[in-house]
Coordinates of C-alpha atoms in Angstrom, one line a residue:
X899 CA 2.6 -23.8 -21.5
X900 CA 5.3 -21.7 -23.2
X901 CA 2.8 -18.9 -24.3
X902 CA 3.3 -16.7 -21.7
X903 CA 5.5 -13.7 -22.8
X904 CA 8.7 -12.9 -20.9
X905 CA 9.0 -10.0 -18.9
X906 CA 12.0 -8.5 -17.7
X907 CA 12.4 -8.1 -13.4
X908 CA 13.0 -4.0 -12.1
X909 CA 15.3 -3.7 -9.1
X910 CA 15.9 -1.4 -6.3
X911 CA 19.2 -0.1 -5.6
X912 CA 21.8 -1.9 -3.7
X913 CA 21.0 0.0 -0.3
X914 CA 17.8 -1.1 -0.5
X915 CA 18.6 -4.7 -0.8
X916 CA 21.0 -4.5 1.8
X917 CA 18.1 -3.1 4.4
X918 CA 15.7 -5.7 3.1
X919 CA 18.5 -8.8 3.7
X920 CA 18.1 -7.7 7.2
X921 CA 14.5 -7.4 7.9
X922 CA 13.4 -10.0 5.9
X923 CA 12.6 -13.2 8.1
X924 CA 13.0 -16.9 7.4
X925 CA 10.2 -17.9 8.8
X926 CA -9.4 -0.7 1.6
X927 CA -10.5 -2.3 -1.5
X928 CA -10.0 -2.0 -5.0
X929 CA -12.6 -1.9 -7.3
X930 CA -11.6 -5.1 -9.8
X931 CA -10.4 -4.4 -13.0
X932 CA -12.0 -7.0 -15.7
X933 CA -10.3 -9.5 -17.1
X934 CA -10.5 -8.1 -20.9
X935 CA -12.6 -9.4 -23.8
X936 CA -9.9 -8.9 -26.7
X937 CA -6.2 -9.0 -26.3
X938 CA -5.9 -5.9 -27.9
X939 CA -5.2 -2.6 -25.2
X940 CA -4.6 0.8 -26.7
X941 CA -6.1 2.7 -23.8
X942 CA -4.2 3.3 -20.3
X943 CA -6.9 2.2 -18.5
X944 CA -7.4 -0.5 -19.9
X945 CA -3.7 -1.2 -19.5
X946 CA -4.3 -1.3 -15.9
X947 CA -3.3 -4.4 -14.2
X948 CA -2.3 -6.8 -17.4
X949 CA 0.6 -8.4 -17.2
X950 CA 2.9 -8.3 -19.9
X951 CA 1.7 -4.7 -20.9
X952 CA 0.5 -4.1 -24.5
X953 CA 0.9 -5.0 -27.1
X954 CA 2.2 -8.7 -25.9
X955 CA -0.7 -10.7 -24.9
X956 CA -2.3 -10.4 -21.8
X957 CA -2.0 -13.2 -19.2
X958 CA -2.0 -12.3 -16.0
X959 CA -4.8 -9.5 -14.9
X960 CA -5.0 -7.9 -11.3
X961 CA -8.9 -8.3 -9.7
X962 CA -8.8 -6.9 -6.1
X963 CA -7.2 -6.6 -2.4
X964 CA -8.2 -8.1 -0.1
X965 CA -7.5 -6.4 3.6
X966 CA -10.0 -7.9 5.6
X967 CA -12.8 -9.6 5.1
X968 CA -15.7 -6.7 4.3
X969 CA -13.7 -6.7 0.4
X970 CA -14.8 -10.1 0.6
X971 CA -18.7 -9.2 1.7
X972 CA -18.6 -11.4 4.7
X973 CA -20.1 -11.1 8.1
X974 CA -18.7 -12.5 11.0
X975 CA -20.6 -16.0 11.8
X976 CA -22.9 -16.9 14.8
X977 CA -19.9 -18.6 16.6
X978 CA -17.5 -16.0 15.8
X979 CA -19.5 -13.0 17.0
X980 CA -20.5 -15.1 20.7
X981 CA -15.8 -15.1 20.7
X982 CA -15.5 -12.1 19.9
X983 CA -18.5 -10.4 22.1
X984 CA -16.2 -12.5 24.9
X985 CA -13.2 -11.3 24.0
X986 CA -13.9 -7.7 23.0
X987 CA -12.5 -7.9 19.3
X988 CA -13.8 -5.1 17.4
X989 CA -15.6 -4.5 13.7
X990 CA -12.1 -1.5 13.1
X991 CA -10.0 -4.8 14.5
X992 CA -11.5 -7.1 11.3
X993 CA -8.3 -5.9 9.3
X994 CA -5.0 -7.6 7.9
X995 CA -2.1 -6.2 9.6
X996 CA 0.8 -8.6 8.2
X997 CA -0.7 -11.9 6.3
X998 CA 1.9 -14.2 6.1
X999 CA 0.7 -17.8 5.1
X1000 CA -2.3 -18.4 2.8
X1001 CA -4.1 -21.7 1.4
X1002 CA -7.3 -22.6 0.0
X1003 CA -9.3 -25.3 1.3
X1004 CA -10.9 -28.1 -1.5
X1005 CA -14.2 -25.3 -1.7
X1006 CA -11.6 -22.5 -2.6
X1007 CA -12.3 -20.3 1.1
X1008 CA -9.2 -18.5 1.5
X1009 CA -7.2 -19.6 5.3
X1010 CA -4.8 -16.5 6.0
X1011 CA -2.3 -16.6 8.6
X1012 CA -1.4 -13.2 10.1
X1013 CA 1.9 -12.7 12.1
X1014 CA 1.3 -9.3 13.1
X1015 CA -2.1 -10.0 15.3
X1016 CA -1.2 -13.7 15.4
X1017 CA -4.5 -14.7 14.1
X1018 CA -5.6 -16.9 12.0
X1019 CA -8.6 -16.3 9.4
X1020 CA -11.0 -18.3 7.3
X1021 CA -12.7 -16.5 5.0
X1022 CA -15.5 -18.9 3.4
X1023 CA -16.8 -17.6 0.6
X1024 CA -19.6 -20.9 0.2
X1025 CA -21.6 -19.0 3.5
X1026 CA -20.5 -15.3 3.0
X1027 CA -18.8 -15.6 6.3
X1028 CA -15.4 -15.2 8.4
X1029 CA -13.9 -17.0 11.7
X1030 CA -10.5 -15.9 13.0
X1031 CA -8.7 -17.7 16.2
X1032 CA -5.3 -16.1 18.4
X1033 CA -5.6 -18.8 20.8
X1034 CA -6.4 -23.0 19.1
X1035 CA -7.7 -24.8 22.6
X1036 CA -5.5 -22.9 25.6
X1037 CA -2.7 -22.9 23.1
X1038 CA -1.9 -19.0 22.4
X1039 CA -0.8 -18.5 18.7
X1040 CA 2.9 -16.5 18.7
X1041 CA 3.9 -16.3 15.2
X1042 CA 1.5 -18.7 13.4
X1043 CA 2.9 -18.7 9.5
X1044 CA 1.6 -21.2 7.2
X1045 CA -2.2 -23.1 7.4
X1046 CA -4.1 -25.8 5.3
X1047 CA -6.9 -27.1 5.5
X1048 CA -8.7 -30.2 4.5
X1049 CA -12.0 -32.1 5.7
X1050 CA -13.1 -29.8 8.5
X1051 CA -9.4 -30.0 10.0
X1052 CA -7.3 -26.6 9.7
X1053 CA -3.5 -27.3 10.5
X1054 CA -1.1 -23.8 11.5
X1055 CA 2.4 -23.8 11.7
X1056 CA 3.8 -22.0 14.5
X1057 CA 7.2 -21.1 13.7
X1058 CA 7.7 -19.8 17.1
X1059 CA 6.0 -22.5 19.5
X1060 CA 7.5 -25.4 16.8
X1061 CA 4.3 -27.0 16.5
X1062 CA 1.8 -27.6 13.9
X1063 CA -1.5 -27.2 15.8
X1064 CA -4.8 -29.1 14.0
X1065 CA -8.5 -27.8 15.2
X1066 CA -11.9 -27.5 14.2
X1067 CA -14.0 -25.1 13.1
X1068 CA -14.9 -23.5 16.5
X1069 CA -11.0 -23.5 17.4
X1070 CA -11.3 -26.9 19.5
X1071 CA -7.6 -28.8 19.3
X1072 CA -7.5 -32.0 17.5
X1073 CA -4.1 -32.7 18.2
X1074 CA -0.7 -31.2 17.8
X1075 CA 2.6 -32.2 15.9
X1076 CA 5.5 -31.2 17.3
X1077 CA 7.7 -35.0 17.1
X1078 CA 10.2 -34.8 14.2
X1079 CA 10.0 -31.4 13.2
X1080 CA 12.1 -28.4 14.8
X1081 CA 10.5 -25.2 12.9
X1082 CA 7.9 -25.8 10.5
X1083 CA 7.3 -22.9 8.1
X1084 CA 5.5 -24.2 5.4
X1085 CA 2.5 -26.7 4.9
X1086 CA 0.7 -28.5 2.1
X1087 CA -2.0 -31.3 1.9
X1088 CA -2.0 -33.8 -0.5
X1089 CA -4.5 -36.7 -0.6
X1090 CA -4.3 -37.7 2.8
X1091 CA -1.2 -36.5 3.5
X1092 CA 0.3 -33.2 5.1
X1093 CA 3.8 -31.8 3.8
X1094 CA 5.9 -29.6 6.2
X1095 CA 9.1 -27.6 4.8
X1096 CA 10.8 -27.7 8.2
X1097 CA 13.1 -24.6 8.0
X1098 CA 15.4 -25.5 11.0
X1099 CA 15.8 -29.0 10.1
X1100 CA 16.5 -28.3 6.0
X1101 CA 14.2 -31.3 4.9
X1102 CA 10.5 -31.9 4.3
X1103 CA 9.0 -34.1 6.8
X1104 CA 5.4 -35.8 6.0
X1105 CA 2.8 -36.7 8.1
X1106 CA -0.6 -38.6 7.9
X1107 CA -3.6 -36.1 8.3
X1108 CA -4.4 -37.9 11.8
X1109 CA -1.2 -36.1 12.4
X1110 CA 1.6 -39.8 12.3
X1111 CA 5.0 -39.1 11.1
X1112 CA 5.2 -41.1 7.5
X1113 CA 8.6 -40.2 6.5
X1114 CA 10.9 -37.3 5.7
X1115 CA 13.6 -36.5 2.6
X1116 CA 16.6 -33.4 2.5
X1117 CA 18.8 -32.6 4.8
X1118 CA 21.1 -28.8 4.9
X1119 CA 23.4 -28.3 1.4
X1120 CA 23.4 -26.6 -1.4
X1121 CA 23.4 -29.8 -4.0
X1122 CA 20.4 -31.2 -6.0
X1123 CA 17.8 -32.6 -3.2
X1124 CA 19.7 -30.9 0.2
X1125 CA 18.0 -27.6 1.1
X1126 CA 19.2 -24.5 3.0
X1127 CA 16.1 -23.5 5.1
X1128 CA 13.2 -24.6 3.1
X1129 CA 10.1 -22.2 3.8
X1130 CA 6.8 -23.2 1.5
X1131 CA 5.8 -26.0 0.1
X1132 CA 3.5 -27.0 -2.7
X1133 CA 1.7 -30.2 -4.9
X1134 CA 0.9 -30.6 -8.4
X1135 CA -1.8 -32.1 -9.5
X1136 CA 0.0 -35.5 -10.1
X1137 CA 1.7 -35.2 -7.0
X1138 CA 5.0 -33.9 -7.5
X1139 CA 6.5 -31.8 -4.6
X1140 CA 8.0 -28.2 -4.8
X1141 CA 10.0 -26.9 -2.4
X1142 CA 11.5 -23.0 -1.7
X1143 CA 14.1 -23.7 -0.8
X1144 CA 15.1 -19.9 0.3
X1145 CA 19.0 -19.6 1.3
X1146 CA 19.9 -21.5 -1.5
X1147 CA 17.4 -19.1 -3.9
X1148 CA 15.8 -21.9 -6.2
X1149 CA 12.7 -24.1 -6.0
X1150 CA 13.0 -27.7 -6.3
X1151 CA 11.1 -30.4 -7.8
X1152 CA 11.1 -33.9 -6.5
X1153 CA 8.6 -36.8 -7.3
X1154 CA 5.6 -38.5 -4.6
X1155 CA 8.4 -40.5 -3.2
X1156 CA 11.5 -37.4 -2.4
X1157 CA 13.4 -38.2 -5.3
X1158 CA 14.9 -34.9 -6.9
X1159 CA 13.4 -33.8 -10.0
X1160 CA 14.3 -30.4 -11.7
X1161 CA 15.3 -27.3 -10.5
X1162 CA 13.9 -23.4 -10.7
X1163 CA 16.1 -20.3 -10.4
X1164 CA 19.0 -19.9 -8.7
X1165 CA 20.6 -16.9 -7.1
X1166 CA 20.9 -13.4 -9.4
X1167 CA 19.2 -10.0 -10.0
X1168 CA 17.7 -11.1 -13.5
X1169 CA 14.7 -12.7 -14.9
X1170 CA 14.5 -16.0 -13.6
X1171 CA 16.4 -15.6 -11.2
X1172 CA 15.7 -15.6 -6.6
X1173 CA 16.8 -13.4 -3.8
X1174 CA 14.4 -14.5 -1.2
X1175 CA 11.9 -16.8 -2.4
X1176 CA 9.2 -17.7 -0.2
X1177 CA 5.7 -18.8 -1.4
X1178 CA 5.1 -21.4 -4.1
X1179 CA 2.5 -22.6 -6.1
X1180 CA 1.0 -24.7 -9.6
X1181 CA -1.8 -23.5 -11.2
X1182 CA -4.4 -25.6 -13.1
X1183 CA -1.9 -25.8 -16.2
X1184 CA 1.1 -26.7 -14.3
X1185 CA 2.5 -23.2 -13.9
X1186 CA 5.1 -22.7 -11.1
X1187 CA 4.5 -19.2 -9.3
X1188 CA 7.0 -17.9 -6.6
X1189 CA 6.9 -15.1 -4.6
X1190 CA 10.2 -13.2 -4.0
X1191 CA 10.7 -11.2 -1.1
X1192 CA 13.4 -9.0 -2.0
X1193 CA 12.6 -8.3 -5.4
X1194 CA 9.1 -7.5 -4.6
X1195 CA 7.6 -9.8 -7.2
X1196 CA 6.4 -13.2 -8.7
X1197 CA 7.7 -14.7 -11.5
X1198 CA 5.8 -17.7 -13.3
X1199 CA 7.9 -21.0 -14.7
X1200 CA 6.8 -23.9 -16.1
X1201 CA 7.8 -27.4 -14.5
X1202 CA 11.1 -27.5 -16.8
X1203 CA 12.5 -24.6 -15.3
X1204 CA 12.2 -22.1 -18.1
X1205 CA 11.2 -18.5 -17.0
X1206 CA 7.9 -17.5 -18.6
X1207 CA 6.5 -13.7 -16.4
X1208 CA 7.2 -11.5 -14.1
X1209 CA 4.3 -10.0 -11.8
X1210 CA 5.2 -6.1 -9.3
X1211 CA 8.0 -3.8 -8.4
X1212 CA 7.8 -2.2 -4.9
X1213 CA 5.2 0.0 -3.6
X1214 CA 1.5 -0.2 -3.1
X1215 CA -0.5 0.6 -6.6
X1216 CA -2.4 -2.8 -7.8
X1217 CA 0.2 -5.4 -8.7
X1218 CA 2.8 -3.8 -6.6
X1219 CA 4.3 -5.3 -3.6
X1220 CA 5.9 -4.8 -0.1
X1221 CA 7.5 -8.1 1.3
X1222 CA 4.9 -10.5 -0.4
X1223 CA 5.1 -14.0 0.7
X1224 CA 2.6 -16.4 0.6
X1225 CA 0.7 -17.6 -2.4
X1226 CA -2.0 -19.6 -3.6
X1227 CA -4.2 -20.5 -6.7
X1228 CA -7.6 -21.8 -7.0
X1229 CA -8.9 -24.6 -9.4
X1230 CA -10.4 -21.4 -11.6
X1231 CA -7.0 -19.9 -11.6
X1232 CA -7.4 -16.9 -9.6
X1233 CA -4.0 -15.8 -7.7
X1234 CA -4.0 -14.9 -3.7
X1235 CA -0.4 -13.5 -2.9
X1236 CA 0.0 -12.2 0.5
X1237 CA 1.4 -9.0 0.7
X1238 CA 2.8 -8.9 4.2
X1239 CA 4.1 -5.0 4.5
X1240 CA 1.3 -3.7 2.3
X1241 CA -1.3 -5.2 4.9
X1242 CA -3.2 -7.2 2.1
X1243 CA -4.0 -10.1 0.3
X1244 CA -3.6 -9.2 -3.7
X1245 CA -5.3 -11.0 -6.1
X1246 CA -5.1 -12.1 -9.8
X1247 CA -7.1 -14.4 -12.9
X1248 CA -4.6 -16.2 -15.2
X1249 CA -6.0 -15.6 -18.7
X1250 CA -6.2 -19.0 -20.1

């Protein structure tokens, strides 16, 4: 796992971090550039989007963003275009405005959560179409900010409403969750179960996927297992549980049952080190991504904690970034991070 090359993290000045601290919360399309052939880049365009640059081995290359779903080539389906000839929404209105949360259901279809329309989107990919929802049953959606789904069941965390809402495909309310959790603000499914990194409670409470409370681990600290407003949350393949645990700037690893594992980061301005960590996630060779919020950037880990890449600096050119925060990876290893300020969803292909 160690053969990704290090790459050293680019900062803003301290103004800028100072500005960011405060607006940060707790809770069109580019054409793709190829993964390459060789490993060897002399050319700047073929530089382009390869992370380390030349002439370290490529590993990480940049494919497209996503801002709505025409990047993706999908049409609205039947049932969404009956809603939205109801409701009035509009072709110019099928656009990202601040994606927040993202998943991937077990066929890869990208879920994205969007706080500044409060929407939420499925973009399925198997049937080149796309269904988005503001309102699950009469339940309005305020600040909806993680999603999973599993089965036919999508389940949104409302940060604002304190509720984990689980529907349909046609936005029909299954049930809701709102016992023994205050502020959920991140969600991931596991076999048959559904992990929530409650932020105002500092643990991670778990939760059948008929929506019964199972059992819960953490409470608020800043030693190995306690958590200072945990925000995302995400599963290995052999079931180990990482947690962002954001105030306290690290990731941690604990095993199926809660029991504290490992740690990633901690707070600092250097490689391998957090600011604002928000979005986790493993690809399909155990690889730990994390989004950073502050620092405009994710770096990649493996599960013993050592720093391996880092991914962006601010701004808005491919691979750069604007408040990203959620992230997810699919079983081929491509990379969905939402960019929340830059009004997109970026993605990458690990070079195995």
């Amino acid at each position: 796992m160690q053969t990704i090359f290090h790459h050293s993290l680019r900062f803003g000045p301290a103004k800028r971090f100072f500005l960011l601290a405060i607006l940060i919360p707790l809770g069109g399309c580019q054409h793709p550039v190829p993964a390459p052939a060789g490993l060897t880049h002399t050319s700047e365009e073929e530089v382009l989007g390869l992370w380390p640059a030349p002439p370290a081995q490529a590993r990480l290359a940049y494919v497209q963003n996503i801002s709505g779903p025409i990047d993706l080539g999908l049409r609205p389906s039947r049932w969404s275009r009956i809603t939205h000839l109801l409701t009035g929404q509009k072709k110019s209105n099928y656009t990202l405005v601040k994606p927040l949360g993202i998943a991937l259901d077990e066929d890869d279809n990208i879920c994205v959560t969007d706080t500044g329309t409060a929407l939420v989107w499925y973009f399925d990919q198997q049937r080149k179409s796309f269904k988005s929802w503001g309102k699950i049953g009469s339940i309005k959606l305020v600040s909806p900010v993680a999603i999973a789904k599993r089965k036919g069941t999508f389940f949104v965390a409302d940060s604002s409403l304190g509720t984990i809402l689980a529907f349909d495909d046609r936005g029909k309310l299954r049930f809701e969750i709102q016992d023994e959790i205050k502020r959920p603000a991140g969600l991931a499914i596991f076999g048959d179960k559904l992990y929530v990194a409650d932020a105002s409670s500092h643990r991670v409470a778990i939760f059948s996927l008929a929506g019964e409370f199972l059992g819960a681990f953490g409470q608020r600290g800043a030693a190995p297992g306690e958590f200072n407003f945990p925000t995302h949350v995400a599963i290995t393949s052999d079931g180990r549980i990482l947690v962002t645990d954001s105030m306290n700037a690290r990731v941690q690893i604990f095993d199926a049952e809660g029991k504290f594992l490992n740690l990633i980061g901690g707070i600092g301005d250097g490689s391998g080190y957090f600011s604002r960590p928000k979005g986790v996630a493993v690809d399909a060779q155990d690889h730990v991504y994390v989004t950073d919020a502050l620092f405009d950037n994710f770096q990649i880990f493996d599960l013993e904690g050592h720093f391996l890449l880092t991914v962006g600096k601010v701004g808005s050119a491919p691979g750069d970034f604007w408040l990203p925060s959620g992230i997810a990876i699919s079983k081929d290893n491509h990379v969905y991070v939402a960019d929340s300020y830059n009004r997109r969803v970026q993605v990458f292909k690990y070079l195995d």
